Amino acid sequence: MKIKIDSFNIFYTFFEYIIALILIIDCRSMWVASSLETTLPNKLILILCCSIVINILLRKRISKNIINSFLIIVCLISYILIYMLITHAISGTLVRFTIAISFFLLYFYSNPLKNSVSLLLRFDNLMIVIGGISIFLWLLLDVLHVIPFSGSVVSVWTGEPMNVPDFHSIFYAPQYANFMGLRLLRNTSIFVEAPMYSLLLSFALMIELLIKNTTVNKIRVVILVIAIFTTFSFTGYALVLIILLYIYLKNNKNDSIAKAFRVVGVPILLVIVALLIKNMFSSKANDGSGHARLDDFVVGFNVWKSAPIFGVGVDNDNAIKSSMGAWRSFNTGLSNSITQLLAQGGLYLTLVYFVPFIKGICISIKNKDKNEMLFILLTLYLFIFTLFTYQLILALLLVYIFTISYSKIGEKNAKI
């Protein structure tokens, strides 16, 4: 019996994994932070764009909706060019982010029904592998001390060179946390900080439980949840609590206990989540990082008020640093996306980000799709409490949310 191998499908899937891997590496991986190659981010976006083009060309059929993407891309680029002309500044970061959004628009609109989900699933699969490896190495290297670190690398993520222990370039130890009187290594996997790793794991968990249409694989969920908990990120903790409770209530909607919990337990849960987030700040008050996180919102909004329409300029970190108190000399970087966007891009660029959120929420309400709604709201939650304003993964998610309505009607579209 001969097995027929679809070479086109193999290459198509291969390039999807390349795209997903680039999204992960771009999220402040230590491979980028420890690299002396300053052009590496530009090389990543080049590989991303080439992979998307090849992936589109490998498709047997292309949706006519791709014409719509060209119109949206022209409007987007024009909108960004107007911003640059008004502010008299060309930001490499903004150009890179705009290019990413443009190519993802081409990607999703060319075949929205399939690829709006399949690319997210590739990302989810990679994060499962990374999560499993990181848990294993975290236990062996820090908890059990069975094996030693193999060496160290120099990270420039904080602005100052810092030696970071590593294990053969697949696990790094840049951060520690105090947990129940114990000083434990925060599981950061291949990333410069635990919040960024928790962010990617959170997106993978959201995809696993809210996007996939298959039966929930408990092993995959357990891996993601454990990995999130080993990051000691309260932002991740709150997300896990919300999403698991949602799944429980959804799967037991006819159960009397679940019904009672909706009435009594949900308000209590909201209070618990609020306390968890508050604890995230207060637990770090001793080393100043908790106060810095709270101060980030104050500083960001103060800078935004000085230039509310167009902001102080993308990449203009000096304007933000100058508004910080001297006590923050150890930590001059913002920790959330919303205030960085408002401060640097003003309401003008903020509109680019929030149009997809608003459109996605409206479509979810129209479709009565609770999974979509929660996915969008959790993405917004992470956007408010985690810094990834200009990362490629956010470009992907914004376009996915923006094209939700097209993915729903994709089967009805004619193919060319």
CSV table of C-alpha atoms in Angstrom, one decimal:
chain,number,residue,atom,x,y,z
A,1,MET,CA,0.0,0.0,0.0
A,2,LYS,CA,1.5,3.3,-1.1
A,3,ILE,CA,1.2,6.3,1.2
A,4,LYS,CA,0.5,9.6,-0.7
A,5,ILE,CA,2.5,12.5,0.7
A,6,ASP,CA,1.2,16.0,0.0
A,7,SER,CA,4.5,17.9,-0.5
A,8,PHE,CA,2.7,21.2,-0.8
A,9,ASN,CA,1.0,20.7,2.6
A,10,ILE,CA,4.3,19.7,4.2
A,11,PHE,CA,6.0,22.9,3.0
A,12,TYR,CA,2.9,25.0,3.8
A,13,THR,CA,3.0,23.7,7.4
A,14,PHE,CA,6.8,24.1,7.6
A,15,PHE,CA,6.6,27.8,6.8
A,16,GLU,CA,3.7,28.2,9.3
A,17,TYR,CA,6.0,26.9,12.0
A,18,ILE,CA,8.8,29.2,10.8
A,19,ILE,CA,6.4,32.2,11.2
A,20,ALA,CA,5.3,31.0,14.7
A,21,LEU,CA,8.9,30.5,15.8
A,22,ILE,CA,9.8,34.0,14.7
A,23,LEU,CA,6.9,35.4,16.7
A,24,ILE,CA,8.3,33.6,19.8
A,25,ILE,CA,11.9,34.6,19.3
A,26,ASP,CA,10.9,38.2,18.8
A,27,CYS,CA,9.2,38.4,22.2
A,28,ARG,CA,12.4,39.4,23.9
A,29,SER,CA,14.1,36.0,23.8
A,30,MET,CA,17.6,35.9,25.3
A,31,TRP,CA,18.9,34.9,21.9
A,32,VAL,CA,18.0,38.4,20.7
A,33,ALA,CA,18.9,40.2,24.0
A,34,SER,CA,22.3,38.6,24.2
A,35,SER,CA,23.1,39.1,20.5
A,36,LEU,CA,25.6,41.7,19.4
A,37,GLU,CA,23.9,41.8,16.0
A,38,THR,CA,21.8,44.9,16.1
A,39,THR,CA,20.1,44.1,12.8
A,40,LEU,CA,18.7,40.8,14.1
A,41,PRO,CA,15.1,42.2,14.6
A,42,ASN,CA,15.1,43.5,11.0
A,43,LYS,CA,16.3,40.1,9.8
A,44,LEU,CA,13.5,38.4,11.7
A,45,ILE,CA,10.8,40.6,10.1
A,46,LEU,CA,12.4,39.9,6.7
A,47,ILE,CA,12.2,36.1,7.3
A,48,LEU,CA,8.7,36.6,8.5
A,49,CYS,CA,7.5,38.4,5.4
A,50,CYS,CA,9.3,36.0,3.1
A,51,SER,CA,7.7,33.0,4.9
A,52,ILE,CA,4.2,34.6,4.6
A,53,VAL,CA,4.6,35.2,0.9
A,54,ILE,CA,5.9,31.6,0.3
A,55,ASN,CA,3.1,30.3,2.4
A,56,ILE,CA,0.5,32.2,0.4
A,57,LEU,CA,2.0,31.0,-2.9
A,58,LEU,CA,1.9,27.4,-1.8
A,59,ARG,CA,-1.9,27.5,-1.3
A,60,LYS,CA,-4.0,25.6,-3.8
A,61,ARG,CA,-6.7,28.2,-3.6
A,62,ILE,CA,-6.7,31.9,-2.6
A,63,SER,CA,-9.7,33.7,-1.3
A,64,LYS,CA,-11.0,36.7,-3.2
A,65,ASN,CA,-11.0,38.5,0.2
A,66,ILE,CA,-7.2,39.2,-0.4
A,67,ILE,CA,-8.4,42.2,-2.5
A,68,ASN,CA,-9.9,43.7,0.7
A,69,SER,CA,-6.5,43.3,2.4
A,70,PHE,CA,-4.8,45.5,-0.2
A,71,LEU,CA,-7.3,48.3,0.5
A,72,ILE,CA,-6.9,48.0,4.2
A,73,ILE,CA,-3.1,48.0,3.9
A,74,VAL,CA,-3.1,51.2,1.7
A,75,CYS,CA,-5.3,52.9,4.4
A,76,LEU,CA,-3.1,51.7,7.2
A,77,ILE,CA,0.2,52.8,5.5
A,78,SER,CA,-1.3,56.2,4.6
A,79,TYR,CA,-2.5,56.6,8.2
A,80,ILE,CA,1.0,55.9,9.6
A,81,LEU,CA,2.7,58.1,7.0
A,82,ILE,CA,0.5,61.0,8.0
A,83,TYR,CA,1.6,60.4,11.6
A,84,MET,CA,5.3,60.4,10.6
A,85,LEU,CA,4.9,63.6,8.6
A,86,ILE,CA,3.1,65.4,11.4
A,87,THR,CA,5.7,64.3,14.1
A,88,HIS,CA,8.7,64.7,11.7
A,89,ALA,CA,10.1,61.4,12.9
A,90,ILE,CA,10.6,58.1,11.1
A,91,SER,CA,10.5,55.3,13.7
A,92,GLY,CA,12.1,52.0,12.7
A,93,THR,CA,10.0,50.2,15.4
A,94,LEU,CA,6.8,51.7,14.0
A,95,VAL,CA,7.8,50.8,10.4
A,96,ARG,CA,8.6,47.3,11.4
A,97,PHE,CA,5.3,46.9,13.2
A,98,THR,CA,3.3,48.3,10.3
A,99,ILE,CA,5.0,45.9,7.9
A,100,ALA,CA,4.1,43.0,10.2
A,101,ILE,CA,0.5,44.0,10.3
A,102,SER,CA,0.3,44.5,6.5
A,103,PHE,CA,1.7,41.0,5.8
A,104,PHE,CA,-0.5,39.4,8.4
A,105,LEU,CA,-3.5,41.1,6.7
A,106,LEU,CA,-2.4,39.5,3.4
A,107,TYR,CA,-2.0,36.2,5.2
A,108,PHE,CA,-5.4,36.1,6.9
A,109,TYR,CA,-7.5,37.6,4.1
A,110,SER,CA,-6.0,35.2,1.5
A,111,ASN,CA,-7.6,32.3,3.3
A,112,PRO,CA,-9.2,33.4,6.5
A,113,LEU,CA,-11.2,30.3,7.4
A,114,LYS,CA,-8.3,28.0,7.7
A,115,ASN,CA,-5.3,30.1,8.4
A,116,SER,CA,-6.7,32.4,11.1
A,117,VAL,CA,-6.7,29.3,13.2
A,118,SER,CA,-3.9,27.1,11.9
A,119,LEU,CA,-1.1,29.6,12.5
A,120,LEU,CA,-2.3,30.1,16.1
A,121,LEU,CA,-2.3,26.3,16.5
A,122,ARG,CA,1.4,26.2,15.3
A,123,PHE,CA,2.2,28.8,17.9
A,124,ASP,CA,0.3,26.8,20.5
A,125,ASN,CA,2.2,23.6,19.6
A,126,LEU,CA,5.6,25.3,19.9
A,127,MET,CA,4.7,26.8,23.3
A,128,ILE,CA,3.7,23.4,24.6
A,129,VAL,CA,7.1,22.0,23.7
A,130,ILE,CA,8.9,25.0,25.2
A,131,GLY,CA,6.8,24.8,28.3
A,132,GLY,CA,7.5,21.2,28.9
A,133,ILE,CA,11.2,21.6,28.4
A,134,SER,CA,11.3,24.7,30.7
A,135,ILE,CA,9.5,22.9,33.5
A,136,PHE,CA,11.9,19.9,33.3
A,137,LEU,CA,15.0,22.1,33.4
A,138,TRP,CA,13.6,24.4,36.0
A,139,LEU,CA,13.1,21.4,38.3
A,140,LEU,CA,16.5,19.9,37.6
A,141,LEU,CA,18.5,23.1,37.7
A,142,ASP,CA,17.0,25.1,40.6
A,143,VAL,CA,14.5,23.0,42.7
A,144,LEU,CA,16.4,19.7,42.8
A,145,HIS,CA,19.9,21.0,41.9
A,146,VAL,CA,20.5,17.8,40.0
A,147,ILE,CA,22.5,19.4,37.1
A,148,PRO,CA,24.5,22.6,37.0
A,149,PHE,CA,24.3,25.5,34.6
A,150,SER,CA,26.6,25.1,31.6
A,151,GLY,CA,27.8,28.7,31.4
A,152,SER,CA,26.5,32.2,31.1
A,153,VAL,CA,25.7,34.9,28.5
A,154,VAL,CA,25.8,38.7,28.6
A,155,SER,CA,22.3,40.2,28.4
A,156,VAL,CA,21.8,43.9,27.5
A,157,TRP,CA,18.1,43.8,28.1
A,158,THR,CA,18.2,46.1,31.2
A,159,GLY,CA,20.4,48.6,29.4
A,160,GLU,CA,23.5,47.5,31.4
A,161,PRO,CA,25.4,44.3,30.5
A,162,MET,CA,24.4,41.5,32.9
A,163,ASN,CA,25.8,38.0,33.2
A,164,VAL,CA,23.0,35.5,33.0
A,165,PRO,CA,23.5,31.8,33.8
A,166,ASP,CA,22.3,29.5,31.0
A,167,PHE,CA,22.0,25.8,30.2
A,168,HIS,CA,23.2,25.2,26.6
A,169,SER,CA,21.2,28.2,25.3
A,170,ILE,CA,17.8,26.5,25.9
A,171,PHE,CA,17.3,27.8,29.5
A,172,TYR,CA,18.3,31.0,31.2
A,173,ALA,CA,18.2,32.2,34.8
A,174,PRO,CA,17.9,36.1,34.8
A,175,GLN,CA,15.4,36.5,37.6
A,176,TYR,CA,14.6,35.1,41.1
A,177,ALA,CA,11.5,35.4,43.3
A,178,ASN,CA,10.7,35.1,47.0
A,179,PHE,CA,8.0,32.5,47.4
A,180,MET,CA,6.8,31.5,50.9
A,181,GLY,CA,10.2,32.4,52.4
A,182,LEU,CA,12.1,30.6,49.7
A,183,ARG,CA,14.2,32.2,47.0
A,184,LEU,CA,13.3,30.4,43.8
A,185,LEU,CA,14.3,30.8,40.2
A,186,ARG,CA,11.6,32.3,38.1
A,187,ASN,CA,11.0,30.1,35.0
A,188,THR,CA,11.9,32.4,32.1
A,189,SER,CA,12.8,29.6,29.6
A,190,ILE,CA,14.6,31.3,26.7
A,191,PHE,CA,13.3,34.8,27.6
A,192,VAL,CA,14.8,37.8,29.3
A,193,GLU,CA,12.0,38.0,31.9
A,194,ALA,CA,9.3,35.9,33.4
A,195,PRO,CA,6.4,38.3,32.5
A,196,MET,CA,7.1,37.9,28.8
A,197,TYR,CA,7.3,34.1,29.1
A,198,SER,CA,4.1,34.1,31.1
A,199,LEU,CA,2.5,36.3,28.3
A,200,LEU,CA,3.3,33.7,25.6
A,201,LEU,CA,2.2,30.8,27.8
A,202,SER,CA,-1.1,32.7,28.5
A,203,PHE,CA,-1.8,33.2,24.8
A,204,ALA,CA,-1.1,29.5,24.2
A,205,LEU,CA,-3.6,28.5,27.0
A,206,MET,CA,-6.2,30.9,25.5
A,207,ILE,CA,-5.7,29.3,22.1
A,208,GLU,CA,-5.9,25.8,23.6
A,209,LEU,CA,-9.1,26.4,25.5
A,210,LEU,CA,-10.9,29.1,23.5
A,211,ILE,CA,-9.9,28.8,19.9
A,212,LYS,CA,-9.4,25.1,19.2
A,213,ASN,CA,-12.5,23.2,18.2
A,214,THR,CA,-11.3,19.9,19.4
A,215,THR,CA,-11.7,18.1,22.7
A,216,VAL,CA,-9.5,19.6,25.4
A,217,ASN,CA,-6.2,17.8,25.8
A,218,LYS,CA,-5.7,17.8,29.6
A,219,ILE,CA,-2.0,17.1,29.4
A,220,ARG,CA,-1.4,20.1,27.2
A,221,VAL,CA,-3.4,22.3,29.5
A,222,VAL,CA,-1.6,21.0,32.6
A,223,ILE,CA,1.8,21.7,31.0
A,224,LEU,CA,0.8,25.3,30.2
A,225,VAL,CA,-0.7,25.9,33.6
A,226,ILE,CA,2.3,24.5,35.5
A,227,ALA,CA,4.7,26.5,33.3
A,228,ILE,CA,2.7,29.7,34.1
A,229,PHE,CA,2.8,29.1,37.8
A,230,THR,CA,6.6,28.6,37.7
A,231,THR,CA,7.0,32.1,36.3
A,232,PHE,CA,5.6,33.5,39.5
A,233,SER,CA,3.7,36.1,37.5
A,234,PHE,CA,0.5,37.2,39.1
A,235,THR,CA,-0.8,38.5,35.8
A,236,GLY,CA,-0.6,34.9,34.5
A,237,TYR,CA,-2.1,33.6,37.8
A,238,ALA,CA,-5.2,35.8,37.4
A,239,LEU,CA,-5.6,34.8,33.7
A,240,VAL,CA,-5.4,31.1,34.6
A,241,LEU,CA,-8.0,31.5,37.3
A,242,ILE,CA,-10.4,33.4,35.0
A,243,ILE,CA,-10.1,31.1,32.0
A,244,LEU,CA,-10.4,27.8,34.0
A,245,LEU,CA,-13.4,29.1,35.9
A,246,TYR,CA,-15.0,30.1,32.6
A,247,ILE,CA,-14.5,26.6,31.2
A,248,TYR,CA,-15.9,25.1,34.3
A,249,LEU,CA,-19.1,27.2,34.2
A,250,LYS,CA,-19.5,26.7,30.5
A,251,ASN,CA,-19.2,22.9,30.7
A,252,ASN,CA,-21.5,22.7,33.8
A,253,LYS,CA,-24.1,25.3,32.8
A,254,ASN,CA,-27.0,23.1,33.8
A,255,ASP,CA,-25.5,22.1,37.1
A,256,SER,CA,-27.3,23.7,40.1
A,257,ILE,CA,-23.9,24.4,41.8
A,258,ALA,CA,-22.6,26.1,38.8
A,259,LYS,CA,-25.7,28.2,38.5
A,260,ALA,CA,-25.4,29.3,42.1
A,261,PHE,CA,-21.7,30.0,41.6
A,262,ARG,CA,-22.6,32.4,38.7
A,263,VAL,CA,-24.7,34.4,41.1
A,264,VAL,CA,-22.5,34.3,44.2
A,265,GLY,CA,-19.1,33.2,43.1
A,266,VAL,CA,-18.4,35.4,40.1
A,267,PRO,CA,-18.5,38.6,42.1
A,268,ILE,CA,-16.3,37.0,44.7
A,269,LEU,CA,-13.9,35.9,41.9
A,270,LEU,CA,-13.7,39.4,40.6
A,271,VAL,CA,-12.7,40.6,44.1
A,272,ILE,CA,-10.1,37.7,44.3
A,273,VAL,CA,-8.6,38.6,41.0
A,274,ALA,CA,-8.4,42.3,42.0
A,275,LEU,CA,-6.6,41.3,45.2
A,276,LEU,CA,-4.2,39.0,43.3
A,277,ILE,CA,-3.3,41.9,41.0
A,278,LYS,CA,-2.9,44.2,44.0
A,279,ASN,CA,-0.7,41.5,45.6
A,280,MET,CA,1.4,41.4,42.5
A,281,PHE,CA,2.5,44.9,43.3
A,282,SER,CA,2.7,44.8,47.1
A,283,SER,CA,4.6,41.5,47.1
A,284,LYS,CA,7.4,43.2,45.3
A,285,ALA,CA,7.4,46.4,47.3
A,286,ASN,CA,10.5,45.5,49.2
A,287,ASP,CA,12.7,45.5,46.1
A,288,GLY,CA,10.9,48.5,44.6
A,289,SER,CA,9.6,46.7,41.5
A,290,GLY,CA,6.0,46.8,42.8
A,291,HIS,CA,6.1,50.5,43.3
A,292,ALA,CA,7.7,50.9,39.9
A,293,ARG,CA,4.8,49.0,38.2
A,294,LEU,CA,2.2,51.3,39.8
A,295,ASP,CA,4.3,54.3,39.0
A,296,ASP,CA,4.5,53.2,35.4
A,297,PHE,CA,0.8,54.1,35.0
A,298,VAL,CA,1.3,57.5,36.6
A,299,VAL,CA,4.3,58.3,34.6
A,300,GLY,CA,2.8,57.1,31.3
A,301,PHE,CA,-0.4,59.1,31.7
A,302,ASN,CA,1.5,62.2,32.7
A,303,VAL,CA,3.7,62.0,29.6
A,304,TRP,CA,0.6,61.3,27.5
A,305,LYS,CA,-1.1,64.5,28.9
A,306,SER,CA,1.8,66.5,27.6
A,307,ALA,CA,1.1,65.4,24.0
A,308,PRO,CA,-2.3,63.8,24.0
A,309,ILE,CA,-3.0,63.6,20.2
A,310,PHE,CA,0.3,62.4,18.7
A,311,GLY,CA,2.4,61.5,21.8
A,312,VAL,CA,6.1,62.2,22.3
A,313,GLY,CA,7.1,59.8,19.5
A,314,VAL,CA,7.6,56.1,19.2
A,315,ASP,CA,11.0,55.0,20.5
A,316,ASN,CA,11.3,58.3,22.5
A,317,ASP,CA,12.1,56.6,25.8
A,318,ASN,CA,14.1,59.6,27.1
A,319,ALA,CA,10.8,61.6,27.4
A,320,ILE,CA,9.4,58.9,29.6
A,321,LYS,CA,12.6,58.5,31.7
A,322,SER,CA,12.8,62.2,32.3
A,323,SER,CA,9.3,62.0,34.0
A,324,MET,CA,10.4,59.3,36.4
A,325,GLY,CA,11.6,60.0,39.9
A,326,ALA,CA,15.3,59.5,40.8
A,327,TRP,CA,14.3,56.6,43.0
A,328,ARG,CA,13.6,54.6,39.8
A,329,SER,CA,17.2,54.8,38.5
A,330,PHE,CA,17.3,51.0,38.8
A,331,ASN,CA,14.2,50.5,36.7
A,332,THR,CA,13.5,53.0,34.0
A,333,GLY,CA,11.5,50.8,31.6
A,334,LEU,CA,7.7,50.7,31.5
A,335,SER,CA,5.9,47.5,32.4
A,336,ASN,CA,2.7,47.8,30.4
A,337,SER,CA,1.7,48.4,26.8
A,338,ILE,CA,-1.3,50.8,27.2
A,339,THR,CA,0.7,53.6,28.9
A,340,GLN,CA,3.7,53.2,26.5
A,341,LEU,CA,1.3,53.4,23.5
A,342,LEU,CA,-0.5,56.5,24.8
A,343,ALA,CA,2.7,58.3,25.9
A,344,GLN,CA,4.6,57.6,22.7
A,345,GLY,CA,1.8,57.4,20.0
A,346,GLY,CA,-1.0,59.5,21.6
A,347,LEU,CA,-4.6,58.9,20.7
A,348,TYR,CA,-3.7,58.8,17.0
A,349,LEU,CA,-1.7,55.6,17.1
A,350,THR,CA,-3.9,54.1,20.0
A,351,LEU,CA,-6.7,54.1,17.5
A,352,VAL,CA,-4.8,51.6,15.3
A,353,TYR,CA,-4.7,49.2,18.2
A,354,PHE,CA,-8.2,49.7,19.5
A,355,VAL,CA,-10.1,49.5,16.2
A,356,PRO,CA,-9.5,45.7,16.1
A,357,PHE,CA,-10.5,45.3,19.7
A,358,ILE,CA,-13.8,47.3,19.2
A,359,LYS,CA,-14.6,45.5,16.0
A,360,GLY,CA,-13.8,42.1,17.4
A,361,ILE,CA,-16.0,42.7,20.5
A,362,CYS,CA,-18.9,43.9,18.3
A,363,ILE,CA,-18.6,40.8,16.0
A,364,SER,CA,-18.4,38.5,19.0
A,365,ILE,CA,-21.6,40.0,20.5
A,366,LYS,CA,-23.3,39.7,17.1
A,367,ASN,CA,-22.2,36.1,16.8
A,368,LYS,CA,-23.0,35.4,20.5
A,369,ASP,CA,-19.6,33.7,20.7
A,370,LYS,CA,-18.5,33.8,24.3
A,371,ASN,CA,-15.1,32.1,23.5
A,372,GLU,CA,-14.2,34.9,21.1
A,373,MET,CA,-15.3,37.5,23.5
A,374,LEU,CA,-13.2,36.2,26.3
A,375,PHE,CA,-10.2,35.7,24.0
A,376,ILE,CA,-10.4,39.4,23.0
A,377,LEU,CA,-11.0,40.6,26.6
A,378,LEU,CA,-8.0,38.6,27.9
A,379,THR,CA,-5.8,39.9,25.1
A,380,LEU,CA,-6.8,43.4,26.2
A,381,TYR,CA,-6.1,42.5,29.8
A,382,LEU,CA,-2.6,41.3,29.0
A,383,PHE,CA,-2.1,44.5,26.8
A,384,ILE,CA,-2.9,46.6,29.9
A,385,PHE,CA,-0.6,44.8,32.3
A,386,THR,CA,2.3,43.5,30.2
A,387,LEU,CA,4.7,45.3,27.9
A,388,PHE,CA,4.6,44.0,24.3
A,389,THR,CA,3.5,47.1,22.5
A,390,TYR,CA,5.5,46.6,19.3
A,391,GLN,CA,6.1,42.9,19.4
A,392,LEU,CA,5.2,40.8,16.3
A,393,ILE,CA,2.9,38.6,18.3
A,394,LEU,CA,0.7,41.6,19.0
A,395,ALA,CA,0.6,42.4,15.3
A,396,LEU,CA,-0.7,38.9,14.7
A,397,LEU,CA,-3.3,39.0,17.4
A,398,LEU,CA,-4.6,42.4,16.3
A,399,VAL,CA,-5.1,41.2,12.7
A,400,TYR,CA,-6.7,37.9,13.9
A,401,ILE,CA,-9.2,39.8,16.1
A,402,PHE,CA,-9.8,42.3,13.2
A,403,THR,CA,-10.5,39.5,10.7
A,404,ILE,CA,-12.7,37.3,13.0
A,405,SER,CA,-15.9,38.1,11.0
A,406,TYR,CA,-14.2,37.0,7.8
A,407,SER,CA,-13.1,33.7,9.3
A,408,LYS,CA,-16.7,33.0,10.1
A,409,ILE,CA,-17.9,33.4,6.5
A,410,GLY,CA,-14.8,32.0,4.9
A,411,GLU,CA,-16.5,28.8,3.7
A,412,LYS,CA,-19.0,30.9,1.7
A,413,ASN,CA,-16.4,32.8,-0.2
A,414,ALA,CA,-15.5,31.9,-3.8
A,415,LYS,CA,-12.0,30.8,-4.4
A,416,ILE,CA,-9.6,31.8,-7.2
